[in-house]
Coordinates of C-alpha atoms and ligand atoms in Angstrom, one line a residue:
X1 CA 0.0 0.0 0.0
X2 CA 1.1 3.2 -0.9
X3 CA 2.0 5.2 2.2
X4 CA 1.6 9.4 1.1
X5 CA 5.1 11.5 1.1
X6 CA 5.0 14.6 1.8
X7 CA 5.7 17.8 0.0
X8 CA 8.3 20.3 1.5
X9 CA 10.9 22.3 -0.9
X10 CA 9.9 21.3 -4.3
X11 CA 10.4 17.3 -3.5
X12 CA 8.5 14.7 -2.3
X13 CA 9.7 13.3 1.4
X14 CA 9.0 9.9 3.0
X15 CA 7.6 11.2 6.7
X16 CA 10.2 10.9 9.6
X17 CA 6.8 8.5 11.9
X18 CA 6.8 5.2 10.2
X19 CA 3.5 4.7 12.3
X20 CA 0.7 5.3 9.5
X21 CA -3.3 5.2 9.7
X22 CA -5.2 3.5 6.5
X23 CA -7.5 5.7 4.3
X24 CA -10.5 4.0 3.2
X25 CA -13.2 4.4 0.6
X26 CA -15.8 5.0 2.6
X27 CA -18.5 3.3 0.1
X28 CA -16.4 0.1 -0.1
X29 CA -14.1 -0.5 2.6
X30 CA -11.5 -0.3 0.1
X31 CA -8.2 0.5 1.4
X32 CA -6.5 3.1 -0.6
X33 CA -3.7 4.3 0.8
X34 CA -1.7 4.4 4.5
X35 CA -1.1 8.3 5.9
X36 CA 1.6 9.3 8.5
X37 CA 0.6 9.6 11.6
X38 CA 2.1 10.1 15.0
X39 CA 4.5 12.1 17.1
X40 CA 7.6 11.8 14.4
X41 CA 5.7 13.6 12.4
X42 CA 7.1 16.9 14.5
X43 CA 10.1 16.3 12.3
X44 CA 8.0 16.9 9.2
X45 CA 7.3 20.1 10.3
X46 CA 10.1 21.6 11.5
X47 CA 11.5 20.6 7.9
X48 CA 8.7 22.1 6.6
X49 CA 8.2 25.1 8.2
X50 CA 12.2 25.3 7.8
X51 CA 11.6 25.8 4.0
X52 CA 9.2 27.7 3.8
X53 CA 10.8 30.3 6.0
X54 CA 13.7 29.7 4.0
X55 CA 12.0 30.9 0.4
X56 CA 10.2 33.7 2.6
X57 CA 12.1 36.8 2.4
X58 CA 13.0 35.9 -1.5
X59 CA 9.3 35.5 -2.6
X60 CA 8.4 38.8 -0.5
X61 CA 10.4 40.7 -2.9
X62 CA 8.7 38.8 -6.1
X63 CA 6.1 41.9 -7.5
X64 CA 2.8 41.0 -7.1
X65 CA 1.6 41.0 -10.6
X66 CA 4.8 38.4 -11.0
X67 CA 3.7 36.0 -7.4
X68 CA -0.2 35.7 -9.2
X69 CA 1.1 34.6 -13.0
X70 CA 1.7 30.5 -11.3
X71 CA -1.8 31.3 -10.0
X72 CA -3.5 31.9 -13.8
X73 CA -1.5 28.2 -14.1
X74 CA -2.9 26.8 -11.3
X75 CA -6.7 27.3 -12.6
X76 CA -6.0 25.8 -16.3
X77 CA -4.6 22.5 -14.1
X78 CA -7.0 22.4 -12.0
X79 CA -9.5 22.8 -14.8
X80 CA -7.9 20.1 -17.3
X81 CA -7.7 17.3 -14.2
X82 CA -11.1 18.5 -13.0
X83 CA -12.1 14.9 -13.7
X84 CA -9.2 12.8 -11.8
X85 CA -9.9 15.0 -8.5
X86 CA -13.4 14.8 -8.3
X87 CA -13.0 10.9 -8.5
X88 CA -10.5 11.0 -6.3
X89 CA -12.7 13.6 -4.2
X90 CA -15.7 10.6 -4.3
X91 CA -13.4 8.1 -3.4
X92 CA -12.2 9.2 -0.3
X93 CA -15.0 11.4 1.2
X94 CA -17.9 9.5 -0.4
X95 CA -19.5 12.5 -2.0
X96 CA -21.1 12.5 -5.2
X97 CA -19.1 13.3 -8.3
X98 CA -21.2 15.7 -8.9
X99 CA -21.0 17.3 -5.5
X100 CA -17.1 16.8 -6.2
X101 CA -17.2 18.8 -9.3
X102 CA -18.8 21.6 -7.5
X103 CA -16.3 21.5 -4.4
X104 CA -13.5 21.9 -6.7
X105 CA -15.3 24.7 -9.2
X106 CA -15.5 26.8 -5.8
X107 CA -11.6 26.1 -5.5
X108 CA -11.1 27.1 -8.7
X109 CA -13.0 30.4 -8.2
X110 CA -10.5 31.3 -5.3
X111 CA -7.7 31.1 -7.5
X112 CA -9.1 33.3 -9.9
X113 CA -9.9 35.9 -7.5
X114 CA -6.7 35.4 -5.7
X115 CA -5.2 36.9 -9.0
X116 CA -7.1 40.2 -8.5
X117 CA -4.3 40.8 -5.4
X118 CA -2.2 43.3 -7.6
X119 CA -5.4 45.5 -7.3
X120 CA -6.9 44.3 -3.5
X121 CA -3.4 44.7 -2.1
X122 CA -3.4 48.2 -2.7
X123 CA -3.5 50.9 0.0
X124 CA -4.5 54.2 1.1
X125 CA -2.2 57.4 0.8
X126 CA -3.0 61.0 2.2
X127 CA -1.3 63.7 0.9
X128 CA -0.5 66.7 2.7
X129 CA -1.7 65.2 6.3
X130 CA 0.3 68.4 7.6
X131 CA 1.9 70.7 5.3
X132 CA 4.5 69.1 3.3
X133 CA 3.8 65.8 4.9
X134 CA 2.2 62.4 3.4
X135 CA 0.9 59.6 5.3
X136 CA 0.4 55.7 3.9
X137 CA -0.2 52.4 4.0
X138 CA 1.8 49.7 3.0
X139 CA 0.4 46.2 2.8
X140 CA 3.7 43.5 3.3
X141 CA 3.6 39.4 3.8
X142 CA 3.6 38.1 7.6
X143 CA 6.2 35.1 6.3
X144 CA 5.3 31.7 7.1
X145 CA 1.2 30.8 6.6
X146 CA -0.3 27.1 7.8
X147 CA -3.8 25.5 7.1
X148 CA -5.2 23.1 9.0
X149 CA -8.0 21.5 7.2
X150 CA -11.7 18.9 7.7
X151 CA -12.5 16.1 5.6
X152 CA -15.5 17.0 4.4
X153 CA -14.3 19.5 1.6
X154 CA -10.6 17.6 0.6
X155 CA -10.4 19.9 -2.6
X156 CA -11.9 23.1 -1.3
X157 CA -11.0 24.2 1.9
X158 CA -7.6 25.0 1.6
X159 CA -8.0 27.1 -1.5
X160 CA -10.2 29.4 0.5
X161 CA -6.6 30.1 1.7
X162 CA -3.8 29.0 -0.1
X163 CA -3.7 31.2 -3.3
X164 CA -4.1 34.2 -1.4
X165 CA -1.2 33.6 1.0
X166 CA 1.2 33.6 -1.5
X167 CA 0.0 36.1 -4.2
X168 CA 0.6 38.2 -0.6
X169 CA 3.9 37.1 -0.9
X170 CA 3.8 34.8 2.3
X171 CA 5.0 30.7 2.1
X172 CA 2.7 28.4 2.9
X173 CA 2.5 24.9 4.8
X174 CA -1.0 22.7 4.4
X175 CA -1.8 20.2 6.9
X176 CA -4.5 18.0 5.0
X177 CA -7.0 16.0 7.1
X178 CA -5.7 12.6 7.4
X179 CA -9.3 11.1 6.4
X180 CA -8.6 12.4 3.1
X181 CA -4.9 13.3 2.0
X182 CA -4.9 11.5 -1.2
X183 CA -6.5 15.0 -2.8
X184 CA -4.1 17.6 -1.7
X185 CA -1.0 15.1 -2.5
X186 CA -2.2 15.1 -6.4
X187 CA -3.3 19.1 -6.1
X188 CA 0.7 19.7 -4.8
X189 CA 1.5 17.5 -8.4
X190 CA -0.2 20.2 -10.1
X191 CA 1.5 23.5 -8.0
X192 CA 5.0 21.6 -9.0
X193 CA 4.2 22.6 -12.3
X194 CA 3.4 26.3 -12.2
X195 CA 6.4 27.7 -11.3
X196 CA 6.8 28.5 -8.2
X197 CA 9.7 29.0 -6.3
X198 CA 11.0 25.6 -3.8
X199 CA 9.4 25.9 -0.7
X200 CA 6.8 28.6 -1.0
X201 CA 4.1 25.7 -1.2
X202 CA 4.5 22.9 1.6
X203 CA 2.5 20.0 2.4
X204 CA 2.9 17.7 5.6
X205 CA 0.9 14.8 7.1
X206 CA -0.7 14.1 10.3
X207 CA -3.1 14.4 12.8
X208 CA -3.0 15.9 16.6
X209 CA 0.4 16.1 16.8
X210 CA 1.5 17.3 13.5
X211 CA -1.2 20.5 14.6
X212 CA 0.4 21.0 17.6
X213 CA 3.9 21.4 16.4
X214 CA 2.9 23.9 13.6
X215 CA 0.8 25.9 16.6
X216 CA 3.8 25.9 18.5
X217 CA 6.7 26.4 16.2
X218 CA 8.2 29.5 16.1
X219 CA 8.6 30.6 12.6
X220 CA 5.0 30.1 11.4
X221 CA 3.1 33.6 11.4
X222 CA -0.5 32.5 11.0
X223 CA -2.9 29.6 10.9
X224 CA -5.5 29.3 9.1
X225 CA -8.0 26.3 10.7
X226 CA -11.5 24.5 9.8
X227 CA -12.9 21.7 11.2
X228 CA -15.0 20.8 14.6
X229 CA -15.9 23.6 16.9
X230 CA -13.9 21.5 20.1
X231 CA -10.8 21.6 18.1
X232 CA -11.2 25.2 16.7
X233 CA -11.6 26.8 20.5
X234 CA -8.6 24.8 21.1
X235 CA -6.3 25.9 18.0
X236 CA -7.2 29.4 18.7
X237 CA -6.1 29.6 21.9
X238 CA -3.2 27.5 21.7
X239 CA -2.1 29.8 18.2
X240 CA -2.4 32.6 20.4
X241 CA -0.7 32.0 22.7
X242 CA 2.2 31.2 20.5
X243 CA 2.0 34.9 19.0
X244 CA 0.2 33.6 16.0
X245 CA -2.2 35.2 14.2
X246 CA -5.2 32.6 13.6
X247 CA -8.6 32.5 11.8
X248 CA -10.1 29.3 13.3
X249 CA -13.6 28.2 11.6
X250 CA -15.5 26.0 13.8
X251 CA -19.1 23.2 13.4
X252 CA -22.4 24.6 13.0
X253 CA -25.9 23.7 13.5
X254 CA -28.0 25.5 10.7
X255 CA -31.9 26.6 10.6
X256 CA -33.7 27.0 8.3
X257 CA -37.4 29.0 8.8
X258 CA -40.2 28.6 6.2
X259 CA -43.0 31.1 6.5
X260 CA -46.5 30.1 5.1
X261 CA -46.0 32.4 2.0
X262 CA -42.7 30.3 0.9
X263 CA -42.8 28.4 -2.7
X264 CA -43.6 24.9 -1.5
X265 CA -42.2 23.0 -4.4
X266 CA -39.5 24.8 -4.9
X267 CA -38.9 25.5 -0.9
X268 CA -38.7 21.7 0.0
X269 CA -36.5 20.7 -3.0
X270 CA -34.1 23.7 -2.1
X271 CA -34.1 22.5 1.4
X272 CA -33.5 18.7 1.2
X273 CA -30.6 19.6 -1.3
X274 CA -29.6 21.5 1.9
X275 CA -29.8 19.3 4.5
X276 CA -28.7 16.3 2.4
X277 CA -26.1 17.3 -0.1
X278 CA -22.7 15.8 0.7
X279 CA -24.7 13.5 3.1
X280 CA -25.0 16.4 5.5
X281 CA -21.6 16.6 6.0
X282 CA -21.4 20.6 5.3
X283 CA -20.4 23.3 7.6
X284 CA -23.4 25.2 5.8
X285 CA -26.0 22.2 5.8
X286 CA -29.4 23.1 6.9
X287 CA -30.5 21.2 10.4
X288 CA -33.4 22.8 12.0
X289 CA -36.1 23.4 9.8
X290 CA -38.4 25.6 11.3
X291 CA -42.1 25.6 10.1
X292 CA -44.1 28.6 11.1
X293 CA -47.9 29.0 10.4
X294 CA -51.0 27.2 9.7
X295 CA -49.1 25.3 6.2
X296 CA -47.1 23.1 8.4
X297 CA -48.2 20.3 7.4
X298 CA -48.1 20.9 3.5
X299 CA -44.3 21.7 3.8
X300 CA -44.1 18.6 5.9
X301 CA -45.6 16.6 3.4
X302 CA -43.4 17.9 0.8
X303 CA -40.2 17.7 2.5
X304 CA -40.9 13.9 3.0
X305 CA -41.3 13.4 -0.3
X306 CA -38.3 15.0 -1.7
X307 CA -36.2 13.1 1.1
X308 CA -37.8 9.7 0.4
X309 CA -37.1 9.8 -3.0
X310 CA -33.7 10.4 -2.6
X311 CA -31.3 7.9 -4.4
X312 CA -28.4 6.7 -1.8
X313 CA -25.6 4.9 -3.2
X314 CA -21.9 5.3 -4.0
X315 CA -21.1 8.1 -5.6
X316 CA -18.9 7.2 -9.0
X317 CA -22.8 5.4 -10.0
X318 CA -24.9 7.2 -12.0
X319 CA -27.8 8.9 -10.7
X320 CA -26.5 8.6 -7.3
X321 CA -27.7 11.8 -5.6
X322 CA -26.0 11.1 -2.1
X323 CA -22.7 9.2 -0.8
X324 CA -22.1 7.6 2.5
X325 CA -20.7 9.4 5.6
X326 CA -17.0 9.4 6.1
X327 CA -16.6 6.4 8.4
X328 CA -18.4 3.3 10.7
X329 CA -17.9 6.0 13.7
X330 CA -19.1 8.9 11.8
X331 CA -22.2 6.6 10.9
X332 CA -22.8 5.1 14.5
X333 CA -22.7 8.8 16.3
X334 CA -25.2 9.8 13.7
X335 CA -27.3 6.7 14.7
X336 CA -27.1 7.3 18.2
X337 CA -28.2 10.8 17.5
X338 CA -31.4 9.9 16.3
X339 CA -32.1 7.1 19.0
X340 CA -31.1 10.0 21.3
X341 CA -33.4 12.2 19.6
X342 CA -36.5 9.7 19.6
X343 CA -36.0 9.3 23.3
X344 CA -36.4 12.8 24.0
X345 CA -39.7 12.4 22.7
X346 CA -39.1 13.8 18.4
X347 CA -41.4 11.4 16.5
X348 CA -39.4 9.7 13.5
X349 CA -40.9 10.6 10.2
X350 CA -38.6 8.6 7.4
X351 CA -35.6 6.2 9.2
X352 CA -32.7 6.2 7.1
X353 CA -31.1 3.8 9.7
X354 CA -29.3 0.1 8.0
X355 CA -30.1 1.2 4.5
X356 CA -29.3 -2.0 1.9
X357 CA -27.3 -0.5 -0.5
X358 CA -27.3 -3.8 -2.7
X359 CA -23.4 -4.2 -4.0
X360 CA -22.0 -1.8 -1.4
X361 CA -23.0 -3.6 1.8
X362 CA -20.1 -2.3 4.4
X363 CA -20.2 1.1 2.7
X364 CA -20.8 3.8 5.5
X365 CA -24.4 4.5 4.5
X366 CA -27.7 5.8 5.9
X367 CA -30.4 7.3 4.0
X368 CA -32.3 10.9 4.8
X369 CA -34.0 10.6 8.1
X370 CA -36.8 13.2 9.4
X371 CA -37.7 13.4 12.8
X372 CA -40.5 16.2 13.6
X373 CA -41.9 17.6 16.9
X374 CA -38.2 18.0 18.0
X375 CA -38.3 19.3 21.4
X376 CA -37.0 23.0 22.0
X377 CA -35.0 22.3 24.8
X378 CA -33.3 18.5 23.3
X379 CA -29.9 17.3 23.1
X380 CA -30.9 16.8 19.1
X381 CA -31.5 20.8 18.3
X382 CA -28.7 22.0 19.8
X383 CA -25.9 18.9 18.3
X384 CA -24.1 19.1 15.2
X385 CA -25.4 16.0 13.5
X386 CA -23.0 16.5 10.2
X387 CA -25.1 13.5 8.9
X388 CA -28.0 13.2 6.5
X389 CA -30.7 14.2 9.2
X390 CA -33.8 17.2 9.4
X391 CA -35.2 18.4 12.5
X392 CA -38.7 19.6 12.2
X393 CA -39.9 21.8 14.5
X394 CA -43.3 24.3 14.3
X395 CA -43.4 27.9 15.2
X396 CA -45.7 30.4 15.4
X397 CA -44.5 33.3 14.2
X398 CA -41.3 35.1 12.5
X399 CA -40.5 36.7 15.6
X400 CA -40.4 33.2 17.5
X401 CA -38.4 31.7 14.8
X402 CA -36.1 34.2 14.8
X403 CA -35.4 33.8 19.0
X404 CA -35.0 30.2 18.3
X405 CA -31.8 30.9 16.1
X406 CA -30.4 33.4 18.5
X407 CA -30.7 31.1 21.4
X408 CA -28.3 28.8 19.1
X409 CA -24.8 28.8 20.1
X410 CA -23.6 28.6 16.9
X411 CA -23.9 31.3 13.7
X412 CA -22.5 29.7 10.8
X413 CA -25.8 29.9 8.8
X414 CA -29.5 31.1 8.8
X415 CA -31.6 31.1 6.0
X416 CA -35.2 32.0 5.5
X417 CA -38.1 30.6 2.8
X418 CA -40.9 33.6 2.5
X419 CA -42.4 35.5 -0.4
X420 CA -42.7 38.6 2.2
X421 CA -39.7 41.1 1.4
X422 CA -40.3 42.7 4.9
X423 CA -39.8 39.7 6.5
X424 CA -36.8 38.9 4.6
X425 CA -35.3 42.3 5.8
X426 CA -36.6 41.8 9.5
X427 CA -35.0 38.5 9.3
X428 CA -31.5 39.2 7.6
X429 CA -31.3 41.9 10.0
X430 CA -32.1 40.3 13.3
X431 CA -30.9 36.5 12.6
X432 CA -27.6 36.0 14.6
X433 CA -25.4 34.4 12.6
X434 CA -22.9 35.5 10.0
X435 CA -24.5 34.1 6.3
X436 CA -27.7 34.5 5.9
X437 CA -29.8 32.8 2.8
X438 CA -33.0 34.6 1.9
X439 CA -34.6 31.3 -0.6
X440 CA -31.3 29.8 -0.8
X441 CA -30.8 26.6 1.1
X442 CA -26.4 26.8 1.4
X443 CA -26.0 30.4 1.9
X444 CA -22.4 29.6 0.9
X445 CA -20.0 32.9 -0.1
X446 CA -18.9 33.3 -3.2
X447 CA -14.7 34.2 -3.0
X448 CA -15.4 37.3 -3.3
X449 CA -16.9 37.6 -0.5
X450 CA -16.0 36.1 3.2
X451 CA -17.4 33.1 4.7
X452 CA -18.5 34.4 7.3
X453 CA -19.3 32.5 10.4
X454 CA -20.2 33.6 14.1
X455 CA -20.1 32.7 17.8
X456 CA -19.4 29.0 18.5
X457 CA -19.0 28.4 14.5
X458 CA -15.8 31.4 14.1
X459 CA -13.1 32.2 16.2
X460 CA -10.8 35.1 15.0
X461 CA -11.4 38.5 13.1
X462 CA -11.2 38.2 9.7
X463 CA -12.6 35.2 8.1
X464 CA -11.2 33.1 4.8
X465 CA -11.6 34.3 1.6
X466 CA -11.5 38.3 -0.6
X467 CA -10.7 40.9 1.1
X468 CA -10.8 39.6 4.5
X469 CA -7.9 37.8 3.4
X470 CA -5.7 39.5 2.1
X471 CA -6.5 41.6 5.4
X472 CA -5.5 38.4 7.3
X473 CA -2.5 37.6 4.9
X474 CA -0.8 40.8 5.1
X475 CA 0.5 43.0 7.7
X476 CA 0.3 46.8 7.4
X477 CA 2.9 49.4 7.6
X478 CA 2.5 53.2 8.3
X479 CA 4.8 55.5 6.7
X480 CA 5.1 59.4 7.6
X481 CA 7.1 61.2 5.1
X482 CA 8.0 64.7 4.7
X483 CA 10.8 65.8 2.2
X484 CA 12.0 69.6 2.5
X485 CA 13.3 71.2 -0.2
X486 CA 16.0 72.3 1.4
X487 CA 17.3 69.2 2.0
X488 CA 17.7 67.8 -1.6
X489 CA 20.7 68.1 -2.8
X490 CA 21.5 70.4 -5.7
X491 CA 22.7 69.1 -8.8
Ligands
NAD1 P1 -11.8 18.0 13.1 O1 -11.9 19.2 14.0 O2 -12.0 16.6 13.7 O3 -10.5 18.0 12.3 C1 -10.0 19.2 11.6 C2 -8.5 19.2 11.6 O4 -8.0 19.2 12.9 C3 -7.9 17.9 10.9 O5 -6.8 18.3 10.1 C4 -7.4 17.1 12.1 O6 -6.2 16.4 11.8 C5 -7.1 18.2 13.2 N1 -7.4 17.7 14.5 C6 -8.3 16.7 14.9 N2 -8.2 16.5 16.2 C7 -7.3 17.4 16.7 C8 -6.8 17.6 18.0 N3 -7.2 17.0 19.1 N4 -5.8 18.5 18.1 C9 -5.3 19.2 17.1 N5 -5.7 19.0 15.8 C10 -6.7 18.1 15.6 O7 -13.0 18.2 12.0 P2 -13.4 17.2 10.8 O8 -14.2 16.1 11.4 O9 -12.3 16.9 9.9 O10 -14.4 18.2 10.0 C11 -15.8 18.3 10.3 C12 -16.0 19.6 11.1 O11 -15.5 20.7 10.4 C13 -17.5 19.9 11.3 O12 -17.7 20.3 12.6 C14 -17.8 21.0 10.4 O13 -18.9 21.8 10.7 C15 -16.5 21.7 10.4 N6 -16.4 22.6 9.2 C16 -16.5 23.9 9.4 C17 -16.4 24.7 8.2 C18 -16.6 26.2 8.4 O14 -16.3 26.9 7.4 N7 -17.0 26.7 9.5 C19 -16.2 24.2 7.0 C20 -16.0 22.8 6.9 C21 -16.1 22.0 8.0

């Protein structure tokens, strides 16, 4: 088996920890490669994050318009092998091909704006702030840049960082998730072919401890993180108090209100896309659905419907619509969620417990499952599921449905389904959390914009992706000038 090198000064490395973990197709039990993992793996780094401060200052000096030309490369890779990640994608996440292609058009889409940083690294300047003297701002490179990266988004996720670190002129070292390195090792095949300088794009492998020596080492500048809430908290703190700078995006539990005035055909197929596209495994996957007013029922009706007919399966088969979940623990929590659920008194609507998915049989699979009548004040509401499950509860009113998502501890996502512009505005205006959807079901950014999670779901101050990060990949510079003429010399 194949155990994954990794990546660190423009050649491939066999890891320091001979102690690996097995990556596995989570539809078939295949075994498809073997990942480092395990206190050697400090090593790793420290070569690493050695490189990458070693190309720092050299890249820094690069012009901008000069770091973003391997970028325009970059997209016309990704683009032409479109087809080899998104299998790839499928086969070690489970997620649709389809879904894959998406995932990866999004990373494309940072890369191209990522090349706009000639023009969004630009500053302000003030003439004349006192007479004779000017005032500005320069935007420079922190140095070394990590990401830390989930599973559930292999090809993504660390292009909502990685192309804007270096067009900033930083170096860059990406920690993978070790569910699903097999991605990022064939996305670093691609960057060693657009030109960049040796070491200003580094990949190392790992889990827990690989994390902790990139939080602690003392060249790295700034970490970028995604994954579980628990682990965010912790790499936020634990970055900070090694004088890092971190943006740390955490879990999520999303809700979803529909007011009786929503589109019901079009409002329960854009929500079951929602809650069970990538099998729910999506930081922006609705979770609560909220039904307020007298059309409950309808909506209910509909939303069973759309789920029921939904076709399970692996995700390389045609017409597939969703994969299994990452692994035989992912698929047990998720199990004991809804038992725990049931017993706190939610009446199950559609089971999607033991599915038989004939020809995959120890694939990782449920199908949708609805529970409605959640209670308010349940373990089940408040839990990340990050599995293919909808929680139906009934509300009176907008006002209601809107104190329901600001009692929630988390504020990745709120979306609302109405016809009623001023609830819409009461709504994006009120709802506490940081992307709202008004009739969208994955109120997901575009790069241009950042993704913008609250509370329990972001820790930090400027998030991933556009503007926000370049903020969060550069450091700024005040300069004060004043020139008298009298002191030029005469020639
Ligand atoms: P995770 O927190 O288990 O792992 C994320 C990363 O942290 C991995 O690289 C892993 O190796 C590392 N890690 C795991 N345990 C660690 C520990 N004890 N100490 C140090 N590092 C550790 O998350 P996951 O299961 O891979 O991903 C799913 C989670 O990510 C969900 O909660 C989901 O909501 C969240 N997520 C959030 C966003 C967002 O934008 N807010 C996007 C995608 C996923």
């Amino acid at each position: 088996m194949e155990i994954l090198k990794n990546y660190i000064n423009g050649t491939w490395h066999v890891s320091r920890e001979v102690r690996t973990i097995a990556v596995l197709n989570p539809a078939t039990q295949e075994h498809i490669a073997d990942v480092p993992y395990g206190s050697e793996t400090v090593k790793d780094v420290d070569q690493a994050v050695q490189a990458a401060a070693g190309a720092a200052t050299a890249w820094a000096q690069v012009p901008v318009m000069q770091r973003v030309q391997p970028l325009y490369r970059l997209k016309v890779l990704l683009e032409e092998h479109l087809d080899d990640l998104a299998e790839t994608i499928t086969k070690e996440s489970g997620k649709t091909k389809a879904e894959a292609i998406g995932e990866l058009q999004r990373a494309i889409e940072n890369v191209e704006t990522a090349c706009a940083t000639p023009l969004l690294m630009q500053s302000e300047f003030s003439e004349n702030i006192a007479r004779g003297i000017d005032e500005f701002v320069i935007r420079q490179p922190l140095g070394v840049c990590v990401c830390i990266a989930p599973f559930n988004f292999p090809g993504m996720i660390p292009f909502w960082f990685l192309p804007y670190a270096i067009a900033c002129g930083n170096t860059f070292v990406l920690k993978p998730s070790e569910k699903v390195p097999i991605t990022m090792e064939k996305v670093m095949k691609l960057i060693e072919k657009i030109g960049l300088p040796e070491g200003v794009v580094n990949l190392v492998h790992g889990g827990k401890e690989t994390v902790d020596a990139l939080l602690e080492h003392p060249l790295v500048k700034a970490i970028s993180f995604v994954g579980s809430t628990q682990i965010a908290r912790y790499v936020y703190a634990k970055g900070a108090q090694h004088g890092k700078r971190v943006q740390a995006q955490g879990g999520a539990k999303n809700p979803v209100v529909v007011l009786p005035d929503a589109d019901l055909e079009t409002t329960s197929r854009i929500i079951t896309d929602s809650v069970y596209g990538c099998a729910g495994q999506r930081c922006l996957a609705a979770s609560n659905i909220v039904l307020v007013g007298d059309r409950g029922g309808e909506i209910k009706d509909a939303l069973y419907e759309a789920a029921r007919s939904r076709v399970t399966g692996y995700g390389l088969v045609d017409n597939v619509e969703m994969g299994p979940v990452i692994s035989k623990e992912s698929k047990q929590r998720i199990e004991q969620l809804i038992a725990s659920g049931v017993a706190e008194g939610a009446s199950l609507l559609l089971d999607g417990r033991s599915p038989a998915i004939t020809g995959f049989e120890d694939g990782n699979f449920l199908k949708p499952t609805i529970l409605s009548d959640v209670p308010l004040d349940g373990k089940l509401i408040k839990t990340e599921i990050f599995g293919p499950v909808m929680s139906l509860i009934n509300l009176q009113n907008v006002e209601e449905a809107i104190a329901f998502i600001n009692r929630n501890n988390y504020g990745n996502m709120a979306c609302l389904f109405t016809g009623s512009g001023a609830n819409a505005r009461k709504f994006r205006s009120e709802a506490n959390a940081g992307n709202i959807g008004i009739n969208i079901g994955v109120a997901a950014p575009m790069a241009q914009f950042p993704f913008s999670g609250w509370n329990d779901s972001f820790f930090g101050d400027l998030h991933g992706q556009g503007r926000h990060a370049i903020e969060f990949f550069t450091q700024t510079k005040v300069v004060i000038e004043r020139w008298p003429k009298e002191w030029s010399r005469k020639f």
